[in-house]
Coordinates of C-alpha atoms in Angstrom, one line a residue:
Chain A
M1 CA 0.0 0.0 0.0
I2 CA 2.9 2.3 0.9
R3 CA 6.3 1.6 -0.5
F4 CA 9.5 3.7 0.0
E5 CA 12.4 2.8 -2.3
N6 CA 15.7 4.3 -1.2
V7 CA 13.9 7.6 -0.3
T8 CA 16.1 10.5 0.8
K9 CA 14.6 13.9 1.8
V10 CA 16.9 16.8 2.3
Y11 CA 15.4 20.1 3.6
D12 CA 18.7 22.0 4.0
Q13 CA 21.7 21.1 2.0
K14 CA 24.0 21.8 5.0
A15 CA 22.1 19.7 7.5
R16 CA 21.8 16.0 7.6
P17 CA 18.9 14.6 5.6
A18 CA 15.5 14.2 7.3
L19 CA 15.2 10.8 5.7
D20 CA 18.2 8.9 4.5
A21 CA 17.9 6.1 2.0
V22 CA 14.7 4.7 3.6
N23 CA 13.4 1.4 2.2
L24 CA 10.1 0.4 3.7
E25 CA 6.9 -1.4 2.6
I26 CA 3.6 -1.3 4.4
D27 CA 1.1 -3.8 3.1
R28 CA -2.6 -3.3 2.6
G29 CA -4.6 -3.7 5.8
E30 CA -1.5 -3.4 8.0
F31 CA -1.2 -1.4 11.2
A32 CA 2.2 0.1 11.7
F33 CA 3.6 2.3 14.4
L34 CA 6.3 4.8 13.5
V35 CA 8.4 5.6 16.5
G36 CA 11.5 7.6 17.2
A37 CA 12.6 10.8 18.8
S38 CA 11.5 14.2 17.6
G39 CA 13.4 15.0 14.4
S40 CA 13.9 11.4 13.5
G41 CA 11.9 11.8 10.3
K42 CA 8.4 10.5 11.3
S43 CA 6.6 13.6 10.1
T44 CA 8.6 13.8 7.0
F45 CA 7.6 10.2 6.2
L46 CA 3.9 11.1 6.5
R47 CA 4.4 14.3 4.5
L48 CA 6.0 12.4 1.6
V49 CA 3.1 9.9 1.6
L50 CA 0.7 12.9 1.2
K51 CA 2.8 14.5 -1.4
E52 CA 3.1 17.6 0.8
D53 CA 6.8 17.4 0.0
R54 CA 8.7 15.9 -2.8
A55 CA 11.4 13.3 -2.1
T56 CA 14.9 14.5 -2.9
S57 CA 15.8 11.1 -4.4
G58 CA 14.2 7.7 -4.5
A59 CA 10.6 6.8 -5.1
V60 CA 7.5 6.8 -2.9
Y61 CA 4.6 4.5 -4.0
V62 CA 1.1 4.9 -2.6
A63 CA -1.5 2.4 -3.7
G64 CA 0.8 1.4 -6.5
Q65 CA 1.4 4.9 -7.9
N66 CA 4.7 6.7 -7.8
V67 CA 3.6 9.9 -6.2
A68 CA 6.3 11.9 -7.9
K69 CA 4.5 11.1 -11.2
I70 CA 1.1 12.3 -10.1
S71 CA 0.4 15.7 -11.7
S72 CA -0.5 18.5 -9.4
W73 CA -4.2 18.6 -10.4
R74 CA -4.5 14.9 -9.5
V75 CA -3.0 15.3 -6.1
P76 CA -6.5 15.8 -4.6
R77 CA -7.5 12.4 -5.8
L78 CA -4.4 10.9 -4.1
R79 CA -5.4 12.7 -0.8
R80 CA -9.0 11.4 -1.0
G81 CA -7.5 8.0 -0.7
I82 CA -5.7 9.0 2.5
G83 CA -7.2 10.1 5.8
V84 CA -5.2 12.1 8.2
V85 CA -5.5 12.7 12.0
F86 CA -3.4 15.1 14.0
Q87 CA -2.5 15.6 17.6
D88 CA -4.4 18.9 17.7
F89 CA -7.7 17.5 16.2
R90 CA -8.1 20.5 13.8
L91 CA -11.9 20.7 14.0
L92 CA -13.8 23.7 12.8
P93 CA -14.9 25.4 16.0
Q94 CA -18.0 27.0 14.5
K95 CA -19.4 23.8 13.1
N96 CA -21.1 21.1 15.1
V97 CA -20.0 17.4 15.1
F98 CA -22.1 16.5 12.2
A99 CA -21.1 19.5 10.1
N100 CA -17.4 18.9 10.8
V101 CA -17.6 15.4 9.4
A102 CA -19.9 16.4 6.6
F103 CA -17.5 19.1 5.6
A104 CA -15.1 16.5 4.3
M105 CA -17.8 15.1 2.0
Q106 CA -19.2 18.5 0.9
V107 CA -15.9 19.8 -0.4
I108 CA -15.4 16.8 -2.7
G109 CA -18.9 17.2 -4.0
K110 CA -20.9 14.4 -2.4
S111 CA -24.6 14.8 -2.6
R112 CA -26.7 15.8 0.4
S113 CA -28.5 12.5 0.7
V114 CA -25.2 10.5 0.7
I115 CA -23.9 12.8 3.4
R116 CA -27.1 12.3 5.5
D117 CA -26.7 8.6 5.3
T118 CA -23.0 8.2 5.7
V119 CA -22.1 10.6 8.5
P120 CA -24.2 9.0 11.3
E121 CA -22.9 5.6 10.3
V122 CA -19.3 6.8 10.7
L123 CA -20.1 8.6 13.9
K124 CA -21.4 5.3 15.2
T125 CA -18.2 3.6 14.2
V126 CA -16.1 6.0 16.3
G127 CA -18.6 5.9 19.2
L128 CA -20.2 9.3 19.0
E129 CA -23.8 8.3 18.5
G130 CA -26.2 11.0 19.6
K131 CA -23.6 13.7 19.7
E132 CA -24.1 15.0 16.2
H133 CA -25.3 18.4 17.3
R134 CA -22.7 19.1 19.9
M135 CA -20.1 21.8 19.2
P136 CA -16.4 20.9 19.4
H137 CA -15.9 23.0 22.6
E138 CA -18.6 21.0 24.3
L139 CA -16.7 17.8 23.8
S140 CA -13.8 16.2 25.7
G141 CA -10.4 15.8 24.0
G142 CA -11.0 12.2 23.4
E143 CA -14.4 12.9 21.8
Q144 CA -12.9 15.7 19.7
Q145 CA -10.2 13.2 18.4
R146 CA -13.0 10.8 17.6
V147 CA -14.7 13.5 15.5
A148 CA -11.4 14.1 13.7
I149 CA -11.0 10.3 13.0
A150 CA -14.6 10.2 11.7
R151 CA -13.8 13.1 9.4
A152 CA -10.6 11.3 8.2
V153 CA -12.4 8.1 7.4
V154 CA -15.8 9.3 6.2
N155 CA -14.7 9.2 2.5
R156 CA -13.5 5.6 3.0
P157 CA -9.8 6.1 2.4
G158 CA -7.5 3.1 1.9
I159 CA -4.9 4.6 4.2
L160 CA -5.2 6.4 7.6
L161 CA -2.2 8.4 8.7
A162 CA -2.2 9.4 12.3
D163 CA 0.4 11.9 13.6
E164 CA 0.6 11.5 17.3
P165 CA -3.2 11.2 17.7
T166 CA -3.0 10.5 21.4
G167 CA -0.4 13.2 22.2
N168 CA -2.9 15.4 24.0
L169 CA -4.9 12.7 25.7
D170 CA -4.6 10.9 29.0
P171 CA -3.8 7.1 28.9
T172 CA -7.3 5.8 29.4
T173 CA -8.7 8.1 26.7
S174 CA -5.8 7.2 24.5
M175 CA -6.7 3.5 24.7
G176 CA -10.2 4.3 23.7
I177 CA -8.8 6.1 20.6
M178 CA -6.6 3.1 19.8
G179 CA -9.7 0.9 20.0
V180 CA -11.3 3.1 17.3
L181 CA -8.2 3.0 15.1
D182 CA -8.0 -0.8 15.6
K183 CA -11.6 -1.1 14.5
I184 CA -10.9 0.9 11.4
N185 CA -7.9 -1.2 10.7
Q186 CA -10.0 -4.4 11.1
N187 CA -12.3 -3.0 8.4
G188 CA -9.4 -3.1 6.0
T189 CA -7.9 0.3 6.2
T190 CA -4.1 0.5 6.3
V191 CA -3.1 2.5 9.5
V192 CA 0.2 4.3 10.0
M193 CA 0.6 6.0 13.3
A194 CA 3.5 8.1 14.4
T195 CA 3.7 8.2 18.2
H196 CA 5.8 8.7 21.3
D197 CA 3.4 6.8 23.5
D198 CA 5.2 3.7 24.7
D199 CA 2.3 2.3 26.7
I200 CA 0.1 2.3 23.6
V201 CA 2.7 0.6 21.4
N202 CA 3.5 -2.0 24.1
E203 CA -0.2 -2.6 24.6
M204 CA -1.1 -3.0 20.9
R205 CA 1.7 -5.3 19.9
K206 CA 1.7 -4.2 16.2
R207 CA 4.4 -3.7 13.7
V208 CA 6.9 -1.1 14.9
V209 CA 9.2 0.9 12.6
E210 CA 11.8 2.9 14.5
L211 CA 13.5 5.9 12.9
K212 CA 16.6 7.6 14.1
N213 CA 18.2 10.5 12.4
G214 CA 16.3 9.7 9.2
I215 CA 17.3 6.0 9.1
V216 CA 15.2 3.0 9.8
I217 CA 17.0 1.3 12.7
R218 CA 14.3 -1.3 13.6
D219 CA 11.4 -2.9 11.9
E220 CA 9.7 -5.6 13.9
A221 CA 6.3 -7.3 13.8
R222 CA 4.2 -7.4 17.0
A223 CA 6.9 -5.4 18.8
L224 CA 7.4 -3.2 21.8
Y225 CA 8.2 0.5 21.9
T226 CA 11.8 -0.2 22.8
S227 CA 13.7 -2.9 21.2
M228 CA 14.4 -6.2 22.9
I229 CA 17.3 -6.8 20.6
P230 CA 20.2 -4.4 20.5
V231 CA 20.8 -3.5 16.9
V232 CA 24.3 -3.5 15.5
G233 CA 24.5 0.3 15.4
Q234 CA 23.2 0.6 19.0
S235 CA 25.6 -1.8 20.7
R236 CA 28.4 0.6 20.8
R237 CA 26.2 3.2 22.3
L238 CA 25.0 0.8 24.9
K239 CA 28.5 -0.1 25.8
D240 CA 29.5 3.5 26.1
A241 CA 26.5 4.3 28.3
S242 CA 26.9 1.4 30.6
G243 CA 30.7 1.3 30.6
R244 CA 30.8 -2.4 30.0
E245 CA 30.8 -4.7 27.0
A246 CA 27.4 -5.3 25.5
P247 CA 26.6 -8.4 23.4
E248 CA 27.0 -7.8 19.7
A249 CA 24.1 -10.1 18.7
G250 CA 20.5 -10.2 19.9
L251 CA 19.7 -11.8 23.1
P252 CA 18.4 -15.3 22.4
G253 CA 14.8 -15.8 23.1
E254 CA 14.0 -12.2 23.6
G255 CA 14.0 -11.1 20.0
E256 CA 10.7 -10.9 18.1
G257 CA 10.7 -12.2 14.6
Q258 CA 12.6 -9.7 12.4
R259 CA 10.6 -8.6 9.4
Chain B
M1 CA -24.0 20.5 -4.0
R2 CA -20.6 21.8 -4.7
L3 CA -22.0 25.0 -6.2
A4 CA -24.1 25.5 -3.1
F5 CA -21.0 24.9 -1.0
V6 CA -18.9 27.4 -3.0
L7 CA -21.7 30.0 -2.8
G8 CA -22.0 29.5 1.0
E9 CA -18.2 30.0 1.3
I10 CA -18.4 33.2 -0.7
G11 CA -21.2 34.5 1.5
S12 CA -19.4 33.8 4.7
G13 CA -16.2 35.3 3.3
L14 CA -17.9 38.5 2.4
R15 CA -19.6 38.7 5.7
R16 CA -16.4 38.2 7.7
N17 CA -14.5 40.8 5.8
L18 CA -17.2 43.3 5.3
S19 CA -15.2 46.5 5.9
M20 CA -12.5 45.3 3.5
V21 CA -15.0 44.4 0.9
V22 CA -16.6 47.8 1.1
S23 CA -13.2 49.5 0.6
V24 CA -12.5 47.3 -2.4
I25 CA -15.9 48.3 -3.8
L26 CA -15.2 52.0 -3.3
V27 CA -11.6 51.9 -4.7
T28 CA -12.7 50.0 -7.8
F29 CA -15.6 52.4 -8.1
V30 CA -13.4 55.5 -8.1
S31 CA -10.7 54.1 -10.3
L32 CA -13.1 52.8 -12.9
T33 CA -15.0 56.1 -12.9
F34 CA -11.7 57.8 -13.9
V35 CA -11.1 55.1 -16.6
G36 CA -14.6 55.7 -17.8
A37 CA -14.2 59.5 -17.8
A38 CA -11.2 59.2 -20.0
G39 CA -13.2 57.0 -22.3
M40 CA -16.0 59.5 -22.4
L41 CA -13.6 62.3 -23.3
Q42 CA -12.2 60.3 -26.1
M43 CA -15.8 59.5 -27.3
Q44 CA -16.6 63.2 -27.2
I45 CA -13.4 64.0 -29.2
N46 CA -14.4 61.4 -31.8
Q47 CA -17.9 62.7 -31.9
M48 CA -16.5 66.1 -32.9
K49 CA -13.9 64.7 -35.2
G50 CA -16.5 62.6 -36.8
Y51 CA -18.0 65.5 -38.6
W52 CA -15.0 67.7 -39.2
Y53 CA -11.9 65.7 -39.4
D54 CA -10.7 64.1 -42.6
K55 CA -13.6 65.7 -44.5
V56 CA -12.1 69.1 -44.2
Q57 CA -8.7 70.3 -43.6
V58 CA -8.4 73.7 -45.2
A59 CA -11.4 76.0 -46.0
I60 CA -11.2 79.1 -48.2
F61 CA -14.1 81.2 -47.2
L62 CA -15.3 83.5 -49.9
C63 CA -16.6 87.1 -49.4
S64 CA -20.2 87.5 -48.6
E65 CA -22.3 90.6 -47.8
G66 CA -21.0 92.3 -44.7
S67 CA -17.5 90.8 -44.9
T68 CA -15.0 93.2 -43.3
A69 CA -11.8 91.5 -44.4
A70 CA -9.4 93.6 -46.6
G71 CA -9.8 91.3 -49.6
C72 CA -13.5 91.9 -49.6
A73 CA -13.5 95.6 -50.1
S74 CA -15.1 95.1 -53.5
G75 CA -18.1 93.4 -52.0
P76 CA -19.3 89.8 -52.2
V77 CA -17.5 87.3 -54.4
T78 CA -18.3 87.5 -58.1
A79 CA -18.8 84.5 -60.4
E80 CA -15.5 85.5 -62.3
Q81 CA -13.6 85.6 -59.0
Q82 CA -14.9 82.2 -58.0
A83 CA -14.1 80.7 -61.4
S84 CA -10.5 82.1 -61.3
L85 CA -10.1 80.6 -57.8
N86 CA -11.3 77.3 -59.2
T87 CA -8.8 77.5 -62.1
L88 CA -6.0 78.3 -59.6
L89 CA -6.9 75.3 -57.5
E90 CA -6.7 73.1 -60.6
S91 CA -3.4 74.6 -61.8
P92 CA -0.4 72.2 -61.4
A93 CA 1.3 74.5 -58.9
V94 CA -1.5 74.0 -56.4
A95 CA -2.9 70.7 -57.5
Q96 CA 0.2 68.8 -56.4
Y97 CA -0.6 69.5 -52.8
V98 CA -4.3 68.8 -53.0
N99 CA -6.1 65.5 -52.9
D100 CA -9.4 66.9 -54.0
F101 CA -11.5 70.0 -53.3
Q102 CA -15.1 70.9 -53.5
F103 CA -17.2 74.0 -53.6
E104 CA -19.7 74.5 -50.8
S105 CA -22.4 76.9 -51.6
K106 CA -24.3 78.9 -49.0
E107 CA -27.2 76.4 -49.2
E108 CA -24.9 73.4 -48.7
A109 CA -23.2 75.1 -45.8
Y110 CA -26.6 75.7 -44.3
N111 CA -27.6 72.1 -44.7
H112 CA -24.4 70.8 -43.2
F113 CA -25.0 73.2 -40.3
K114 CA -28.5 71.9 -39.8
D115 CA -27.2 68.3 -39.8
Q116 CA -24.6 68.9 -37.3
F117 CA -26.7 70.8 -34.8
S118 CA -30.0 69.0 -35.5
N119 CA -30.8 68.9 -31.8
S120 CA -29.8 72.4 -31.0
P121 CA -32.1 75.5 -31.0
I122 CA -29.5 77.6 -32.8
V123 CA -30.5 76.1 -36.2
D124 CA -33.7 78.2 -36.1
S125 CA -31.9 81.5 -35.9
V126 CA -29.5 80.9 -38.8
T127 CA -30.3 81.6 -42.5
P128 CA -28.4 80.4 -45.5
D129 CA -27.3 84.1 -46.2
Q130 CA -25.4 84.3 -43.0
L131 CA -23.1 81.4 -43.9
P132 CA -20.3 82.1 -46.4
A133 CA -19.6 79.9 -49.4
S134 CA -16.3 78.2 -49.4
F135 CA -13.9 75.9 -51.1
R136 CA -13.2 72.8 -49.0
I137 CA -9.8 71.4 -49.7
N138 CA -8.5 68.0 -48.7
M139 CA -4.7 68.2 -48.5
K140 CA -2.3 65.5 -49.5
D141 CA -0.1 66.6 -46.6
P142 CA -1.9 68.7 -44.0
E143 CA 1.5 70.2 -42.9
K144 CA 1.6 72.1 -46.3
Y145 CA -1.3 74.3 -45.2
Q146 CA 1.0 77.4 -45.3
I147 CA 1.3 77.2 -49.1
I148 CA -2.4 77.2 -49.7
S149 CA -2.8 80.0 -47.2
E150 CA -0.1 82.2 -48.9
T151 CA -1.5 81.5 -52.4
F152 CA -5.1 82.3 -51.7
S153 CA -5.3 84.9 -48.9
S154 CA -4.4 87.7 -51.2
Q155 CA -6.7 86.6 -54.1
P156 CA -9.7 88.9 -54.7
G157 CA -13.0 87.5 -53.3
V158 CA -11.3 85.5 -50.5
E159 CA -12.3 86.5 -47.1
T160 CA -10.0 84.2 -45.1
V161 CA -8.2 80.9 -45.3
I162 CA -8.6 78.7 -42.3
D163 CA -6.9 75.5 -41.4
Q164 CA -9.8 74.0 -39.6
R165 CA -7.8 71.1 -38.4
Q166 CA -5.7 73.5 -36.3
L167 CA -8.7 75.1 -34.7
L168 CA -10.1 71.7 -33.8
E169 CA -6.8 70.4 -32.8
R170 CA -6.3 73.1 -30.2
L171 CA -9.6 72.0 -28.5
F172 CA -8.8 68.3 -29.0
S173 CA -5.4 68.7 -27.3
V174 CA -7.1 70.3 -24.3
M175 CA -9.5 67.4 -24.1
N176 CA -6.7 64.9 -24.8
G177 CA -4.8 66.4 -21.9
A178 CA -7.8 66.1 -19.7
S179 CA -8.3 62.4 -20.6
L180 CA -4.6 61.8 -20.0
V181 CA -5.0 63.3 -16.5
A182 CA -8.0 61.0 -15.9
V183 CA -6.1 58.0 -17.2
S184 CA -3.1 58.8 -14.9
I185 CA -5.4 59.1 -11.9
A186 CA -7.1 56.0 -12.9
G187 CA -3.7 54.2 -13.2
V188 CA -2.8 55.2 -9.6
M189 CA -6.2 54.2 -8.3
I190 CA -6.0 50.9 -10.2
V191 CA -2.7 50.1 -8.5
C192 CA -4.4 50.9 -5.1
A193 CA -7.3 48.7 -6.1
I194 CA -5.0 45.8 -7.0
L195 CA -3.1 46.1 -3.7
L196 CA -6.2 46.4 -1.7
I197 CA -7.8 43.4 -3.4
A198 CA -4.6 41.4 -2.8
T199 CA -4.6 42.4 0.9
T200 CA -8.3 41.6 1.3
I201 CA -7.9 38.2 -0.2
R202 CA -4.8 37.5 1.9
L203 CA -6.7 38.4 5.1
S204 CA -9.6 36.3 3.9
A205 CA -7.4 33.3 3.2
F206 CA -5.7 33.8 6.5
S207 CA -8.9 33.9 8.5
R208 CA -10.1 30.7 6.8
R209 CA -6.8 28.8 6.9
R210 CA -8.2 26.0 9.1
E211 CA -11.0 25.3 6.6
T212 CA -8.7 25.4 3.6
G213 CA -6.1 23.2 5.4
I214 CA -8.8 20.6 6.0
M215 CA -10.1 20.9 2.5
R216 CA -6.6 20.1 1.2
L217 CA -6.3 17.1 3.4
V218 CA -9.6 15.5 2.5
G219 CA -8.7 16.0 -1.2
A220 CA -10.8 19.0 -2.3
S221 CA -9.8 20.2 -5.7
K222 CA -7.9 23.4 -6.2
T223 CA -10.9 25.0 -7.9
V224 CA -13.2 24.3 -4.9
I225 CA -10.6 25.7 -2.5
Q226 CA -9.7 28.8 -4.5
L227 CA -12.9 29.7 -6.2
P228 CA -14.7 31.2 -3.2
F229 CA -11.7 33.6 -2.6
I230 CA -11.4 34.7 -6.2
L231 CA -15.1 35.2 -6.6
E232 CA -15.2 37.2 -3.4
G233 CA -12.8 39.7 -5.0
V234 CA -14.5 39.6 -8.4
I235 CA -17.9 40.2 -6.9
A236 CA -16.6 43.3 -4.9
A237 CA -14.9 44.7 -8.0
V238 CA -17.9 44.1 -10.2
I239 CA -20.1 46.0 -7.8
G240 CA -17.6 48.8 -7.9
A241 CA -17.6 48.7 -11.7
A242 CA -21.4 48.8 -11.7
L243 CA -21.4 51.9 -9.5
A244 CA -18.8 53.5 -11.8
S245 CA -21.0 52.7 -14.9
A246 CA -24.0 54.2 -13.2
T247 CA -22.1 57.4 -12.3
L248 CA -20.8 57.8 -15.9
W249 CA -24.3 57.4 -17.3
A250 CA -25.6 59.9 -14.8
V251 CA -22.9 62.4 -15.8
A252 CA -23.7 62.0 -19.5
H253 CA -27.5 62.1 -18.9
F254 CA -27.8 64.9 -16.4
F255 CA -24.6 67.0 -16.7
L256 CA -23.9 66.8 -20.5
G257 CA -27.4 66.0 -21.7
E258 CA -29.3 68.5 -19.7
F259 CA -27.0 71.1 -18.3
M260 CA -24.1 71.4 -20.7
S261 CA -26.1 71.2 -23.9
Q262 CA -28.2 74.1 -22.7
Q263 CA -25.1 76.2 -21.8
Y264 CA -23.4 75.4 -25.1
P265 CA -26.2 74.6 -27.6
D266 CA -23.8 74.8 -30.6
T267 CA -21.7 71.8 -29.4
A268 CA -22.6 68.2 -30.1
F269 CA -22.3 66.3 -26.8
I270 CA -22.3 62.5 -26.5
S271 CA -25.6 61.1 -25.4
S272 CA -26.1 59.0 -22.3
G273 CA -26.9 56.0 -24.5
Q274 CA -23.4 56.2 -26.0
T275 CA -21.8 55.8 -22.6
L276 CA -23.5 52.4 -22.2
I277 CA -20.9 50.9 -24.5
L278 CA -18.4 51.6 -21.7
V279 CA -20.3 49.5 -19.3
P280 CA -19.2 46.0 -20.4
A281 CA -15.6 47.3 -20.7
L282 CA -15.6 48.6 -17.2
L283 CA -17.2 45.4 -15.8
I284 CA -14.7 43.2 -17.6
L285 CA -11.8 45.4 -16.5
G286 CA -13.0 45.3 -12.9
A287 CA -13.6 41.6 -12.9
S288 CA -10.3 40.8 -14.5
L289 CA -8.3 43.1 -12.2
A290 CA -9.8 41.4 -9.2
G291 CA -9.5 37.9 -10.7
I292 CA -5.9 38.2 -11.6
S293 CA -4.8 39.9 -8.4
S294 CA -6.6 37.4 -6.2
L295 CA -5.2 34.5 -8.2
L296 CA -1.7 35.8 -7.8
T297 CA -2.2 36.4 -4.1
L298 CA -3.6 32.9 -3.6
R299 CA -0.7 31.4 -5.4
R300 CA 1.5 32.9 -2.7
Y301 CA -0.6 32.7 0.4
L302 CA -2.9 29.7 0.0
R303 CA -1.2 26.3 -0.3
V304 CA -3.2 23.9 -2.4

């Protein structure tokens, strides 16, 4: 569904690349976490998928298309196939819940009757039945994020990108949001979620792609937030930090199956 | 659905930015009024040229009763004098400068006069006797007027030789100067209008950046995102152009048509109907000004 082939993104010629020769494939229907410190390249990854930015070299494929080859007037079509959720919800404050979700359908020219049928259905999926006429400021953070998710998936995109969707929420609410994302994933949508939230990653046990300084340093299925296997590049750092020799290879029995 | 959506967006944009929209309307109104005034002056010049210019460049007026010029001491022009003038005009020395010429009798002069001032009360007070007969000469090169003047001024039976082009041109140059001033003012005002429209659209785009950001993300087309902003500017400018058109019509109808034509009954003024051909030009000018400046602004300030 999303394939990165040797993708490098350089914002500033003098600084190090934001993404450095990244090769990655995320299959249809998969749920993948993108983890790593700030500045590790998570957001750049999401921006390249959306064609907000152009890769400096290498090729980004979304749903089989090389995004570099999509002409600018067809970019909207690409974006209709991708839902996006942010940390700060980005709802329209003067529109109620129904109108916020309906907005995503109006602007791409869906008819009023389709909107009337689809929006309540999606609101039910995210667990907001009966709150159609609430205004965003009357909702809790978790409920606002559910509205944002509903808006992202109302046009049935094949991919859902979530950029730290639980960053502003408490752990319990976050788990609720993860339940919604998991449900959407069960319905066949590919979900890519950039996050710092180790509890969630550890709880979900999904594929984890870890970025560091623009390089993929770990890619494990059903993994935890921090690696159980010291990677080759990390061993020296571990040794330096602890002051004693660390094993070069992964600890037997601890490692999850490397993808 | 999408049309209704775009219209709704335009409405909310206009409401949110009401004071800026009003100023755009006023600035386009003033600038296009000056553009239109320059246009009206040119139309007035053409109106006057239409009769005189090209038809007549040099006129040799012949003596009539009551002429006081030195050449007319012997009374009105005689048939012999007229014939000899005709021969002189056809002689090679003069003919090389002349395209063609014609004799205009008192009656013909009267008829022309009636045609030109058909809607003016002065016609009733003029008789054919008061108008002099003349030779109307179309010059090959209007600059050679001096030669004709020198040759004919001293001939018997000639009252005066007039380069009518020069008389008219003096008036036209004043009017051209006025329309140049109007165009310069219009130019400055149009620059103001463009900058103001750009600022208004920028503010509008800024105040709605949340909406447009979401529209991009969910895959709204460039047209759906940009159209409300562009139309916002275009609607304001078209209202301004309509006001300018109405003003020009009112000036032609009330000032020229009713006031000036009574003050100067011997001048043919343009009618208010003629100013209507300026209306589509002003509307198109206003709309394209707004359209282009908002398009350029959006390209810089609204990511799509």
